[in-house]
PDB file of C-alpha atoms in Angstrom:
ATOM      1  CA  MET A   1       0.000   0.000   0.000  1.00 77.00           C
ATOM      2  CA  GLU A   2       1.457   3.350  -1.085  1.00 82.00           C
ATOM      3  CA  LEU A   3       0.873   6.812   0.329  1.00 82.00           C
ATOM      4  CA  ARG A   4      -0.074   7.992  -3.147  1.00 85.00           C
ATOM      5  CA  GLN A   5      -2.824   5.381  -3.345  1.00 86.00           C
ATOM      6  CA  ILE A   6      -4.276   6.550  -0.038  1.00 88.00           C
ATOM      7  CA  LYS A   7      -4.274  10.191  -1.153  1.00 89.00           C
ATOM      8  CA  TYR A   8      -6.018   9.278  -4.411  1.00 87.00           C
ATOM      9  CA  PHE A   9      -8.541   7.112  -2.567  1.00 88.00           C
ATOM     10  CA  ILE A  10      -9.452   9.883  -0.109  1.00 90.00           C
ATOM     11  CA  GLU A  11      -9.854  12.444  -2.879  1.00 89.00           C
ATOM     12  CA  VAL A  12     -12.113  10.168  -4.928  1.00 88.00           C
ATOM     13  CA  ALA A  13     -14.167   9.287  -1.844  1.00 88.00           C
ATOM     14  CA  LYS A  14     -14.578  12.964  -0.989  1.00 90.00           C
ATOM     15  CA  ARG A  15     -15.690  14.002  -4.483  1.00 88.00           C
ATOM     16  CA  GLU A  16     -17.473  10.781  -5.501  1.00 89.00           C
ATOM     17  CA  HIS A  17     -16.161  11.382  -9.013  1.00 88.00           C
ATOM     18  CA  VAL A  18     -12.940  10.069 -10.521  1.00 85.00           C
ATOM     19  CA  THR A  19     -12.413  12.838 -13.073  1.00 86.00           C
ATOM     20  CA  GLU A  20     -13.030  15.623 -10.550  1.00 88.00           C
ATOM     21  CA  ALA A  21     -10.616  13.934  -8.135  1.00 86.00           C
ATOM     22  CA  ALA A  22      -7.991  13.688 -10.880  1.00 86.00           C
ATOM     23  CA  ASP A  23      -8.403  17.388 -11.700  1.00 88.00           C
ATOM     24  CA  ALA A  24      -7.988  18.307  -8.026  1.00 89.00           C
ATOM     25  CA  LEU A  25      -4.873  16.133  -7.789  1.00 87.00           C
ATOM     26  CA  HIS A  26      -3.483  17.490 -11.095  1.00 89.00           C
ATOM     27  CA  VAL A  27      -2.962  14.005 -12.516  1.00 89.00           C
ATOM     28  CA  ALA A  28      -4.524  12.011 -15.333  1.00 88.00           C
ATOM     29  CA  GLN A  29      -7.857  10.322 -14.684  1.00 86.00           C
ATOM     30  CA  SER A  30      -6.367   7.016 -15.826  1.00 87.00           C
ATOM     31  CA  ALA A  31      -3.646   7.291 -13.167  1.00 88.00           C
ATOM     32  CA  VAL A  32      -6.217   7.723 -10.427  1.00 86.00           C
ATOM     33  CA  SER A  33      -8.319   4.816 -11.685  1.00 86.00           C
ATOM     34  CA  ARG A  34      -5.248   2.577 -11.904  1.00 89.00           C
ATOM     35  CA  GLN A  35      -4.092   3.368  -8.358  1.00 88.00           C
ATOM     36  CA  ILE A  36      -7.570   2.775  -6.925  1.00 88.00           C
ATOM     37  CA  PHE A  37      -7.758  -0.551  -8.783  1.00 89.00           C
ATOM     38  CA  ASN A  38      -4.330  -1.562  -7.448  1.00 89.00           C
ATOM     39  CA  LEU A  39      -5.378  -0.633  -3.906  1.00 88.00           C
ATOM     40  CA  GLU A  40      -8.547  -2.731  -4.145  1.00 89.00           C
ATOM     41  CA  GLU A  41      -6.577  -5.625  -5.585  1.00 88.00           C
ATOM     42  CA  GLU A  42      -4.122  -5.478  -2.702  1.00 89.00           C
ATOM     43  CA  LEU A  43      -6.885  -5.263  -0.074  1.00 89.00           C
ATOM     44  CA  GLY A  44      -9.048  -7.893  -1.746  1.00 90.00           C
ATOM     45  CA  VAL A  45     -12.267  -5.864  -1.476  1.00 89.00           C
ATOM     46  CA  ASP A  46     -14.229  -3.333  -3.508  1.00 89.00           C
ATOM     47  CA  LEU A  47     -13.993   0.111  -1.949  1.00 90.00           C
ATOM     48  CA  PHE A  48     -16.380   1.765  -4.417  1.00 89.00           C
ATOM     49  CA  ILE A  49     -19.626   1.085  -6.221  1.00 90.00           C
ATOM     50  CA  ARG A  50     -19.063   2.423  -9.737  1.00 86.00           C
ATOM     51  CA  LYS A  51     -21.449   4.105 -12.129  1.00 81.00           C
ATOM     52  CA  GLY A  52     -19.232   5.377 -14.911  1.00 73.00           C
ATOM     53  CA  ARG A  53     -16.834   7.877 -13.358  1.00 68.00           C
ATOM     54  CA  THR A  54     -19.273   8.544 -10.508  1.00 82.00           C
ATOM     55  CA  VAL A  55     -18.616   6.371  -7.459  1.00 86.00           C
ATOM     56  CA  LYS A  56     -20.066   5.649  -4.024  1.00 90.00           C
ATOM     57  CA  LEU A  57     -18.241   4.075  -1.108  1.00 91.00           C
ATOM     58  CA  THR A  58     -19.106   0.508  -0.180  1.00 91.00           C
ATOM     59  CA  PRO A  59     -19.735  -0.204   3.529  1.00 89.00           C
ATOM     60  CA  VAL A  60     -16.157  -1.442   3.963  1.00 90.00           C
ATOM     61  CA  GLY A  61     -14.983   1.553   1.935  1.00 88.00           C
ATOM     62  CA  LYS A  62     -16.581   3.907   4.466  1.00 90.00           C
ATOM     63  CA  VAL A  63     -14.737   2.174   7.311  1.00 90.00           C
ATOM     64  CA  PHE A  64     -11.476   2.263   5.374  1.00 90.00           C
ATOM     65  CA  LEU A  65     -11.935   5.972   4.586  1.00 89.00           C
ATOM     66  CA  GLU A  66     -12.405   6.837   8.266  1.00 88.00           C
ATOM     67  CA  ARG A  67      -9.226   4.972   9.221  1.00 88.00           C
ATOM     68  CA  MET A  68      -7.196   6.417   6.349  1.00 89.00           C
ATOM     69  CA  ILE A  69      -8.201  10.009   7.147  1.00 87.00           C
ATOM     70  CA  HIS A  70      -6.980   9.405  10.683  1.00 84.00           C
ATOM     71  CA  ALA A  71      -3.762   7.843   9.347  1.00 85.00           C
ATOM     72  CA  MET A  72      -3.128  10.806   7.034  1.00 84.00           C
ATOM     73  CA  ASN A  73      -3.650  13.211   9.930  1.00 81.00           C
ATOM     74  CA  VAL A  74      -1.011  11.272  11.882  1.00 79.00           C
ATOM     75  CA  ILE A  75       1.413  11.383   8.950  1.00 81.00           C
ATOM     76  CA  ASP A  76       0.820  15.099   8.332  1.00 79.00           C
ATOM     77  CA  ASN A  77       1.278  15.856  12.028  1.00 75.00           C
ATOM     78  CA  ALA A  78       4.483  13.829  12.146  1.00 76.00           C
ATOM     79  CA  THR A  79       5.891  15.720   9.160  1.00 74.00           C
ATOM     80  CA  GLN A  80       4.887  19.023  10.707  1.00 70.00           C
ATOM     81  CA  VAL A  81       6.464  18.072  14.043  1.00 69.00           C
ATOM     82  CA  VAL A  82       9.803  17.536  12.341  1.00 70.00           C
ATOM     83  CA  ASN A  83       9.584  20.896  10.578  1.00 66.00           C
ATOM     84  CA  GLU A  84       8.476  22.726  13.716  1.00 62.00           C
ATOM     85  CA  TYR A  85      11.198  21.253  15.894  1.00 63.00           C
ATOM     86  CA  LEU A  86      13.605  22.886  13.488  1.00 58.00           C
ATOM     87  CA  ASP A  87      11.800  26.212  14.049  1.00 66.00           C
ATOM     88  CA  PRO A  88       8.616  26.244  16.222  1.00 73.00           C
ATOM     89  CA  GLU A  89       8.146  29.955  15.501  1.00 81.00           C
ATOM     90  CA  LYS A  90       7.340  29.233  11.842  1.00 79.00           C
ATOM     91  CA  GLY A  91       4.803  26.435  12.239  1.00 82.00           C
ATOM     92  CA  VAL A  92       1.049  26.118  11.698  1.00 85.00           C
ATOM     93  CA  ILE A  93      -1.618  26.168  14.428  1.00 89.00           C
ATOM     94  CA  HIS A  94      -4.850  24.264  13.776  1.00 88.00           C
ATOM     95  CA  ILE A  95      -7.759  25.795  15.715  1.00 93.00           C
ATOM     96  CA  GLY A  96     -11.492  25.167  15.854  1.00 94.00           C
ATOM     97  CA  PHE A  97     -13.849  27.863  17.105  1.00 93.00           C
ATOM     98  CA  PRO A  98     -17.574  28.754  17.391  1.00 90.00           C
ATOM     99  CA  SER A  99     -19.257  31.853  15.975  1.00 83.00           C
ATOM    100  CA  SER A 100     -19.612  33.449  19.419  1.00 83.00           C
ATOM    101  CA  LEU A 101     -15.830  33.902  19.680  1.00 86.00           C
ATOM    102  CA  THR A 102     -15.200  35.372  16.232  1.00 83.00           C
ATOM    103  CA  THR A 103     -15.976  39.019  16.931  1.00 77.00           C
ATOM    104  CA  TYR A 104     -13.445  39.702  19.668  1.00 81.00           C
ATOM    105  CA  ILE A 105     -11.761  36.833  21.520  1.00 84.00           C
ATOM    106  CA  LEU A 106     -10.203  34.953  18.605  1.00 88.00           C
ATOM    107  CA  PRO A 107      -9.011  37.989  16.587  1.00 89.00           C
ATOM    108  CA  THR A 108      -7.619  39.677  19.704  1.00 89.00           C
ATOM    109  CA  ALA A 109      -5.719  36.596  20.878  1.00 91.00           C
ATOM    110  CA  ILE A 110      -4.284  35.823  17.438  1.00 93.00           C
ATOM    111  CA  SER A 111      -3.260  39.427  16.869  1.00 93.00           C
ATOM    112  CA  ALA A 112      -1.435  39.544  20.225  1.00 93.00           C
ATOM    113  CA  PHE A 113       0.280  36.211  19.530  1.00 94.00           C
ATOM    114  CA  ARG A 114       1.453  37.247  16.064  1.00 92.00           C
ATOM    115  CA  GLU A 115       3.042  40.389  17.461  1.00 93.00           C
ATOM    116  CA  ARG A 116       5.426  38.023  19.224  1.00 92.00           C
ATOM    117  CA  TYR A 117       5.573  35.285  16.564  1.00 92.00           C
ATOM    118  CA  PRO A 118       4.880  36.988  13.207  1.00 92.00           C
ATOM    119  CA  ASP A 119       5.847  33.994  11.061  1.00 89.00           C
ATOM    120  CA  VAL A 120       3.372  31.542  12.591  1.00 91.00           C
ATOM    121  CA  GLN A 121       0.471  30.528  10.350  1.00 87.00           C
ATOM    122  CA  PHE A 122      -3.072  29.687  11.456  1.00 91.00           C
ATOM    123  CA  SER A 123      -5.484  27.130  10.042  1.00 89.00           C
ATOM    124  CA  LEU A 124      -8.941  28.156  11.321  1.00 91.00           C
ATOM    125  CA  SER A 125     -12.104  26.045  11.174  1.00 92.00           C
ATOM    126  CA  GLN A 126     -15.526  27.105  12.457  1.00 92.00           C
ATOM    127  CA  TYR A 127     -17.792  24.477  14.010  1.00 91.00           C
ATOM    128  CA  ALA A 128     -20.988  24.231  16.009  1.00 88.00           C
ATOM    129  CA  TYR A 129     -20.299  23.685  19.706  1.00 89.00           C
ATOM    130  CA  ARG A 130     -20.431  19.876  19.751  1.00 88.00           C
ATOM    131  CA  GLY A 131     -18.537  19.687  16.486  1.00 91.00           C
ATOM    132  CA  LEU A 132     -15.538  21.276  18.199  1.00 93.00           C
ATOM    133  CA  THR A 133     -14.838  18.363  20.526  1.00 92.00           C
ATOM    134  CA  GLU A 134     -15.478  15.933  17.662  1.00 92.00           C
ATOM    135  CA  ALA A 135     -12.875  17.790  15.576  1.00 92.00           C
ATOM    136  CA  VAL A 136     -10.315  17.507  18.373  1.00 92.00           C
ATOM    137  CA  ALA A 137     -11.094  13.816  18.829  1.00 90.00           C
ATOM    138  CA  SER A 138     -10.677  13.105  15.097  1.00 87.00           C
ATOM    139  CA  GLY A 139      -7.463  15.134  14.798  1.00 86.00           C
ATOM    140  CA  ASP A 140      -8.918  17.697  12.391  1.00 88.00           C
ATOM    141  CA  VAL A 141      -7.845  20.371  14.885  1.00 91.00           C
ATOM    142  CA  ASN A 142      -5.631  20.167  17.943  1.00 91.00           C
ATOM    143  CA  ILE A 143      -6.995  23.165  19.866  1.00 95.00           C
ATOM    144  CA  ALA A 144     -10.659  24.117  20.158  1.00 95.00           C
ATOM    145  CA  LEU A 145     -11.695  27.448  21.655  1.00 95.00           C
ATOM    146  CA  LEU A 146     -15.215  27.292  23.048  1.00 93.00           C
ATOM    147  CA  GLY A 147     -17.630  28.296  25.768  1.00 91.00           C
ATOM    148  CA  PRO A 148     -18.770  26.875  28.066  1.00 93.00           C
ATOM    149  CA  VAL A 149     -15.798  24.574  28.651  1.00 93.00           C
ATOM    150  CA  PRO A 150     -17.005  20.945  28.826  1.00 90.00           C
ATOM    151  CA  THR A 151     -15.875  18.513  31.501  1.00 86.00           C
ATOM    152  CA  ASN A 152     -15.438  14.722  31.702  1.00 85.00           C
ATOM    153  CA  LEU A 153     -14.233  14.400  28.124  1.00 87.00           C
ATOM    154  CA  LYS A 154     -12.643  11.185  26.886  1.00 89.00           C
ATOM    155  CA  ASP A 155      -9.046  11.659  25.703  1.00 91.00           C
ATOM    156  CA  MET A 156      -9.427  15.462  25.955  1.00 93.00           C
ATOM    157  CA  GLU A 157      -8.787  18.125  28.561  1.00 94.00           C
ATOM    158  CA  GLY A 158     -10.584  21.428  29.030  1.00 94.00           C
ATOM    159  CA  THR A 159      -8.929  24.571  30.366  1.00 94.00           C
ATOM    160  CA  VAL A 160     -10.939  27.609  31.490  1.00 94.00           C
ATOM    161  CA  LEU A 161      -9.374  30.879  30.355  1.00 93.00           C
ATOM    162  CA  PHE A 162     -11.948  33.230  31.892  1.00 92.00           C
ATOM    163  CA  ASN A 163     -15.581  33.593  32.945  1.00 91.00           C
ATOM    164  CA  GLU A 164     -17.835  36.022  31.130  1.00 90.00           C
ATOM    165  CA  ASN A 165     -21.248  37.471  31.849  1.00 93.00           C
ATOM    166  CA  MET A 166     -24.331  36.730  29.819  1.00 94.00           C
ATOM    167  CA  VAL A 167     -26.233  39.969  29.232  1.00 96.00           C
ATOM    168  CA  ALA A 168     -29.639  41.045  27.955  1.00 96.00           C
ATOM    169  CA  LEU A 169     -29.839  42.631  24.512  1.00 97.00           C
ATOM    170  CA  LEU A 170     -33.062  44.642  24.171  1.00 97.00           C
ATOM    171  CA  PRO A 171     -34.582  46.877  21.490  1.00 96.00           C
ATOM    172  CA  ALA A 172     -33.988  50.531  22.333  1.00 95.00           C
ATOM    173  CA  ASN A 173     -37.743  51.124  22.763  1.00 95.00           C
ATOM    174  CA  HIS A 174     -38.200  48.250  25.235  1.00 96.00           C
ATOM    175  CA  PRO A 175     -39.876  49.242  28.550  1.00 96.00           C
ATOM    176  CA  LEU A 176     -36.757  48.096  30.457  1.00 96.00           C
ATOM    177  CA  ALA A 177     -34.272  49.808  28.141  1.00 94.00           C
ATOM    178  CA  ASN A 178     -33.454  52.619  30.579  1.00 95.00           C
ATOM    179  CA  LYS A 179     -32.651  50.373  33.537  1.00 95.00           C
ATOM    180  CA  SER A 180     -29.049  49.940  34.680  1.00 95.00           C
ATOM    181  CA  SER A 181     -29.608  46.222  35.335  1.00 95.00           C
ATOM    182  CA  ILE A 182     -32.489  43.762  35.325  1.00 95.00           C
ATOM    183  CA  ALA A 183     -33.559  40.466  36.829  1.00 96.00           C
ATOM    184  CA  LEU A 184     -33.946  37.713  34.253  1.00 96.00           C
ATOM    185  CA  TYR A 185     -37.499  37.097  35.490  1.00 95.00           C
ATOM    186  CA  GLU A 186     -38.493  40.561  34.230  1.00 96.00           C
ATOM    187  CA  LEU A 187     -38.303  39.191  30.681  1.00 96.00           C
ATOM    188  CA  LYS A 188     -40.746  36.340  31.263  1.00 95.00           C
ATOM    189  CA  GLU A 189     -43.471  37.924  29.085  1.00 94.00           C
ATOM    190  CA  ASP A 190     -41.126  38.877  26.233  1.00 96.00           C
ATOM    191  CA  SER A 191     -40.543  37.103  22.954  1.00 96.00           C
ATOM    192  CA  PHE A 192     -36.989  35.811  22.664  1.00 97.00           C
ATOM    193  CA  VAL A 193     -34.585  35.633  19.749  1.00 96.00           C
ATOM    194  CA  LEU A 194     -32.330  32.611  20.331  1.00 96.00           C
ATOM    195  CA  PHE A 195     -30.173  30.075  18.552  1.00 93.00           C
ATOM    196  CA  PRO A 196     -32.021  27.002  17.177  1.00 92.00           C
ATOM    197  CA  GLU A 197     -32.527  23.924  19.331  1.00 91.00           C
ATOM    198  CA  GLY A 198     -29.348  21.925  19.758  1.00 89.00           C
ATOM    199  CA  PHE A 199     -27.126  25.016  20.096  1.00 91.00           C
ATOM    200  CA  ILE A 200     -25.392  25.303  23.454  1.00 91.00           C
ATOM    201  CA  LEU A 201     -26.135  29.027  23.924  1.00 92.00           C
ATOM    202  CA  ARG A 202     -29.846  28.325  23.557  1.00 94.00           C
ATOM    203  CA  GLU A 203     -29.584  25.533  26.114  1.00 94.00           C
ATOM    204  CA  LEU A 204     -27.861  27.877  28.578  1.00 94.00           C
ATOM    205  CA  VAL A 205     -30.585  30.520  28.251  1.00 95.00           C
ATOM    206  CA  VAL A 206     -33.487  28.085  28.450  1.00 96.00           C
ATOM    207  CA  LYS A 207     -31.970  26.359  31.489  1.00 94.00           C
ATOM    208  CA  ALA A 208     -31.434  29.668  33.302  1.00 95.00           C
ATOM    209  CA  CYS A 209     -35.031  30.750  32.633  1.00 95.00           C
ATOM    210  CA  MET A 210     -36.488  27.389  33.664  1.00 95.00           C
ATOM    211  CA  GLN A 211     -34.560  27.503  36.943  1.00 94.00           C
ATOM    212  CA  ILE A 212     -36.355  30.698  37.952  1.00 94.00           C
ATOM    213  CA  GLY A 213     -39.808  29.550  36.881  1.00 93.00           C
ATOM    214  CA  PHE A 214     -40.536  30.307  33.232  1.00 94.00           C
ATOM    215  CA  GLU A 215     -39.871  28.934  29.783  1.00 94.00           C
ATOM    216  CA  PRO A 216     -38.827  31.588  27.258  1.00 95.00           C
ATOM    217  CA  LYS A 217     -41.167  32.132  24.322  1.00 95.00           C
ATOM    218  CA  VAL A 218     -38.955  31.918  21.235  1.00 95.00           C
ATOM    219  CA  SER A 219     -40.293  34.023  18.373  1.00 92.00           C
ATOM    220  CA  PHE A 220     -37.287  33.960  16.049  1.00 94.00           C
ATOM    221  CA  GLU A 221     -34.082  31.960  15.681  1.00 94.00           C
ATOM    222  CA  GLY A 222     -30.673  32.763  14.249  1.00 91.00           C
ATOM    223  CA  GLU A 223     -27.718  30.459  13.641  1.00 88.00           C
ATOM    224  CA  ASP A 224     -25.063  33.084  14.383  1.00 87.00           C
ATOM    225  CA  ILE A 225     -24.596  35.994  16.767  1.00 88.00           C
ATOM    226  CA  ASP A 226     -24.841  38.684  14.090  1.00 89.00           C
ATOM    227  CA  THR A 227     -28.229  37.383  12.926  1.00 92.00           C
ATOM    228  CA  ILE A 228     -29.557  37.352  16.477  1.00 93.00           C
ATOM    229  CA  LYS A 229     -28.324  40.901  17.082  1.00 93.00           C
ATOM    230  CA  GLY A 230     -29.924  42.033  13.831  1.00 94.00           C
ATOM    231  CA  LEU A 231     -33.301  40.530  14.746  1.00 95.00           C
ATOM    232  CA  VAL A 232     -33.234  42.248  18.131  1.00 96.00           C
ATOM    233  CA  SER A 233     -32.256  45.496  16.401  1.00 95.00           C
ATOM    234  CA  ALA A 234     -35.353  45.112  14.214  1.00 94.00           C
ATOM    235  CA  GLY A 235     -37.505  44.947  17.345  1.00 94.00           C
ATOM    236  CA  LEU A 236     -38.483  41.297  16.904  1.00 95.00           C
ATOM    237  CA  GLY A 237     -37.631  40.209  20.448  1.00 95.00           C
ATOM    238  CA  VAL A 238     -35.055  40.209  23.221  1.00 96.00           C
ATOM    239  CA  SER A 239     -32.036  37.980  23.612  1.00 97.00           C
ATOM    240  CA  ILE A 240     -29.450  36.825  26.142  1.00 96.00           C
ATOM    241  CA  ILE A 241     -25.973  36.605  24.669  1.00 94.00           C
ATOM    242  CA  PRO A 242     -22.323  36.596  25.844  1.00 92.00           C
ATOM    243  CA  GLU A 243     -21.148  40.076  26.814  1.00 91.00           C
ATOM    244  CA  ILE A 244     -17.940  39.691  24.821  1.00 86.00           C
ATOM    245  CA  THR A 245     -19.918  39.516  21.565  1.00 87.00           C
ATOM    246  CA  LEU A 246     -21.015  43.121  22.088  1.00 87.00           C
ATOM    247  CA  VAL A 247     -17.569  44.643  22.573  1.00 79.00           C
ATOM    248  CA  ASP A 248     -17.361  47.500  20.056  1.00 73.00           C
ATOM    249  CA  THR A 249     -20.321  46.041  18.101  1.00 76.00           C
ATOM    250  CA  LEU A 250     -23.563  47.066  19.843  1.00 86.00           C
ATOM    251  CA  PRO A 251     -26.205  47.048  17.068  1.00 89.00           C
ATOM    252  CA  ARG A 252     -28.179  50.172  16.274  1.00 91.00           C
ATOM    253  CA  GLU A 253     -31.452  50.664  18.135  1.00 93.00           C
ATOM    254  CA  THR A 254     -30.462  48.220  20.880  1.00 95.00           C
ATOM    255  CA  VAL A 255     -29.250  48.416  24.456  1.00 96.00           C
ATOM    256  CA  MET A 256     -27.142  46.007  26.496  1.00 95.00           C
ATOM    257  CA  ILE A 257     -28.237  45.553  30.104  1.00 96.00           C
ATOM    258  CA  PRO A 258     -26.456  43.464  32.770  1.00 95.00           C
ATOM    259  CA  ILE A 259     -28.452  40.697  34.477  1.00 95.00           C
ATOM    260  CA  LYS A 260     -28.259  41.161  38.231  1.00 93.00           C
ATOM    261  CA  GLU A 261     -30.366  38.164  39.234  1.00 90.00           C
ATOM    262  CA  PRO A 262     -29.587  35.347  38.946  1.00 91.00           C
ATOM    263  CA  LYS A 263     -25.838  35.610  38.306  1.00 89.00           C
ATOM    264  CA  PHE A 264     -25.555  34.360  34.732  1.00 91.00           C
ATOM    265  CA  THR A 265     -22.102  33.513  33.359  1.00 92.00           C
ATOM    266  CA  ARG A 266     -20.379  31.019  31.098  1.00 93.00           C
ATOM    267  CA  THR A 267     -16.833  29.705  31.068  1.00 93.00           C
ATOM    268  CA  VAL A 268     -14.676  30.289  28.011  1.00 93.00           C
ATOM    269  CA  GLY A 269     -11.568  28.277  27.296  1.00 94.00           C
ATOM    270  CA  MET A 270     -10.000  25.592  25.182  1.00 95.00           C
ATOM    271  CA  VAL A 271      -9.990  21.843  24.712  1.00 95.00           C
ATOM    272  CA  VAL A 272      -6.901  19.883  23.676  1.00 95.00           C
ATOM    273  CA  PRO A 273      -6.233  16.160  23.213  1.00 93.00           C
ATOM    274  CA  THR A 274      -4.625  14.098  25.958  1.00 92.00           C
ATOM    275  CA  ASN A 275      -3.883  11.063  23.780  1.00 89.00           C
ATOM    276  CA  ARG A 276      -1.437  12.935  21.527  1.00 87.00           C
ATOM    277  CA  GLN A 277       0.977  15.808  21.969  1.00 85.00           C
ATOM    278  CA  LEU A 278       0.332  19.275  20.678  1.00 87.00           C
ATOM    279  CA  LEU A 279       2.640  20.260  17.865  1.00 83.00           C
ATOM    280  CA  PRO A 280       5.461  22.555  19.047  1.00 85.00           C
ATOM    281  CA  THR A 281       3.949  25.708  17.577  1.00 89.00           C
ATOM    282  CA  GLU A 282       0.530  24.822  18.969  1.00 91.00           C
ATOM    283  CA  LYS A 283       2.065  24.324  22.407  1.00 92.00           C
ATOM    284  CA  LEU A 284       3.476  27.860  22.111  1.00 92.00           C
ATOM    285  CA  PHE A 285      -0.024  29.193  21.434  1.00 94.00           C
ATOM    286  CA  TYR A 286      -1.605  27.057  24.173  1.00 95.00           C
ATOM    287  CA  ASP A 287       0.808  28.426  26.782  1.00 94.00           C
ATOM    288  CA  PHE A 288       0.444  31.940  25.399  1.00 94.00           C
ATOM    289  CA  LEU A 289      -3.365  31.869  25.762  1.00 94.00           C
ATOM    290  CA  GLN A 290      -3.165  30.835  29.399  1.00 93.00           C
ATOM    291  CA  ASN A 291      -0.677  33.585  30.228  1.00 92.00           C
ATOM    292  CA  TYR A 292      -2.499  36.179  28.116  1.00 90.00           C
ATOM    293  CA  PHE A 293      -5.896  35.725  29.754  1.00 89.00           C
ATOM    294  CA  ALA A 294      -4.413  35.298  33.228  1.00 85.00           C
ATOM    295  CA  HIS A 295      -2.805  38.696  32.730  1.00 78.00           C
ATOM    296  CA  LEU A 296      -6.100  40.245  31.558  1.00 67.00           C
ATOM    297  CA  GLU A 297      -7.969  38.803  34.554  1.00 59.00           C
ATOM    298  CA  ASN A 298      -5.628  40.724  36.878  1.00 50.00           C
ATOM    299  CA  PHE A 299      -6.758  44.094  35.512  1.00 39.00           C
TER     300      PHE A 299
END
């Protein structure tokens, strides 16, 4: 089994089309077909169901693809480790992140890090909350920034960088808009704008409301922070969102009001694997984040 065969196999499986895979690999279609045939001959099984140049993975092909993607991640990481040991300040950092950290936390941290290590490159991938831990587990990323920080993870470790407040975002003409702070229960009759079901920030808000005796009435949903802020700005409801998402970006015709009761916060931090080492450059960034936010917490 050759590395080239595995690369061709993964590309064909991803595109489900031999010619498109060949174009992406910049090789002849016949070369791809020949290598796939040789791989199947060596393994003694059919990896694809063929319909012309269009293909679908067989059941065993799906299992083989999963294992080969993992194997290629290991090989790529090993190659990168060698390069980074020669110069960790010129490596690549693979990070996963959710939409709630894109407006301030992630750009600020990366900008501060690159002032010290300007030659480091970043590979950034956005995921839904639960997709972040899955990406770390599969090796697609080695560091996931997220909030809240999960606990009791298999083969992963969570580190809290800081705690942040959840705040109310209200239309500017809301009856409570002039208050300096509010109790969450004061919003029990309002319509809410929240993330769809299955999103962790929705779960946090619903749980907090239920604990004080009401279930929020959700009138509209948005799959990212900017959409939610826009819907509140249009007067379509109120929302509860992380305070950090409003730094320098308070939408027009809205007000941000702290929640005094109950105390409503979330942890923000990172998850890394425990069953494999971070690459040298990633370890630099991991240590930097802990020191950076520890320093901010002191002020």
